[in-house]
XYZ file of C-alpha atoms in Angstrom:
62
model
C -3.917 -11.534 -2.443
C -5.534 -8.160 -3.157
C -4.198 -4.752 -2.132
C -6.617 -1.963 -1.409
C -5.889 1.636 -0.472
C -8.463 3.813 1.259
C -7.900 7.100 -0.573
C -9.957 8.985 2.021
C -7.622 7.916 4.824
C -4.302 8.265 2.989
C -2.312 11.338 3.985
C 0.559 10.765 1.544
C 3.247 9.911 4.117
C 4.828 7.615 1.494
C 5.941 4.848 3.873
C 4.479 2.213 1.529
C 6.279 3.672 -1.500
C 9.552 3.909 0.417
C 9.336 0.259 1.505
C 7.981 -1.173 -1.753
C 8.405 1.310 -4.647
C 7.587 -1.362 -7.194
C 4.209 -1.995 -5.505
C 3.052 1.494 -4.458
C 3.230 5.012 -5.820
C 2.184 8.268 -4.201
C 0.710 10.346 -7.035
C 0.969 14.068 -7.682
C -2.179 14.494 -5.600
C -0.355 13.047 -2.580
C -2.491 9.920 -2.417
C -1.245 6.334 -2.727
C -2.083 4.084 -5.634
C -1.098 0.408 -5.588
C 0.828 -0.410 -8.753
C -1.425 -3.437 -9.113
C -4.508 -4.542 -7.247
C -3.375 -8.183 -7.095
C -0.059 -9.597 -5.948
C 1.372 -13.078 -5.727
C 2.668 -14.838 -2.620
C 6.274 -13.880 -3.323
C 5.489 -10.285 -2.207
C 3.460 -11.208 0.876
C 6.060 -10.275 3.507
C 6.879 -6.952 1.821
C 3.206 -6.105 1.454
C 2.496 -6.965 5.070
C 5.398 -4.683 6.126
C 4.029 -1.844 4.016
C 0.485 -2.291 5.355
C 1.724 -2.463 8.939
C 3.894 0.645 8.411
C 1.079 2.898 7.249
C 0.625 5.463 10.005
C -3.036 6.091 9.105
C -3.986 2.451 8.347
C -5.027 3.261 4.742
C -3.827 -0.061 3.310
C -5.480 -3.474 3.451
C -4.620 -6.974 2.202
C -7.508 -9.238 1.434
């Protein structure tokens, strides 16, 4: 499973980082960076929650 963040859509709300701080980080520029591009199945539910919680739909799982 691959995590992608659309840096042009991200507004730095930080919902993803609040829900999964080990998987996402909002940088000093206010834009999200996934901690890793790939994740294993054990994080699937948490990643789905973070993606679904993004108010500007900047996150995708592929």
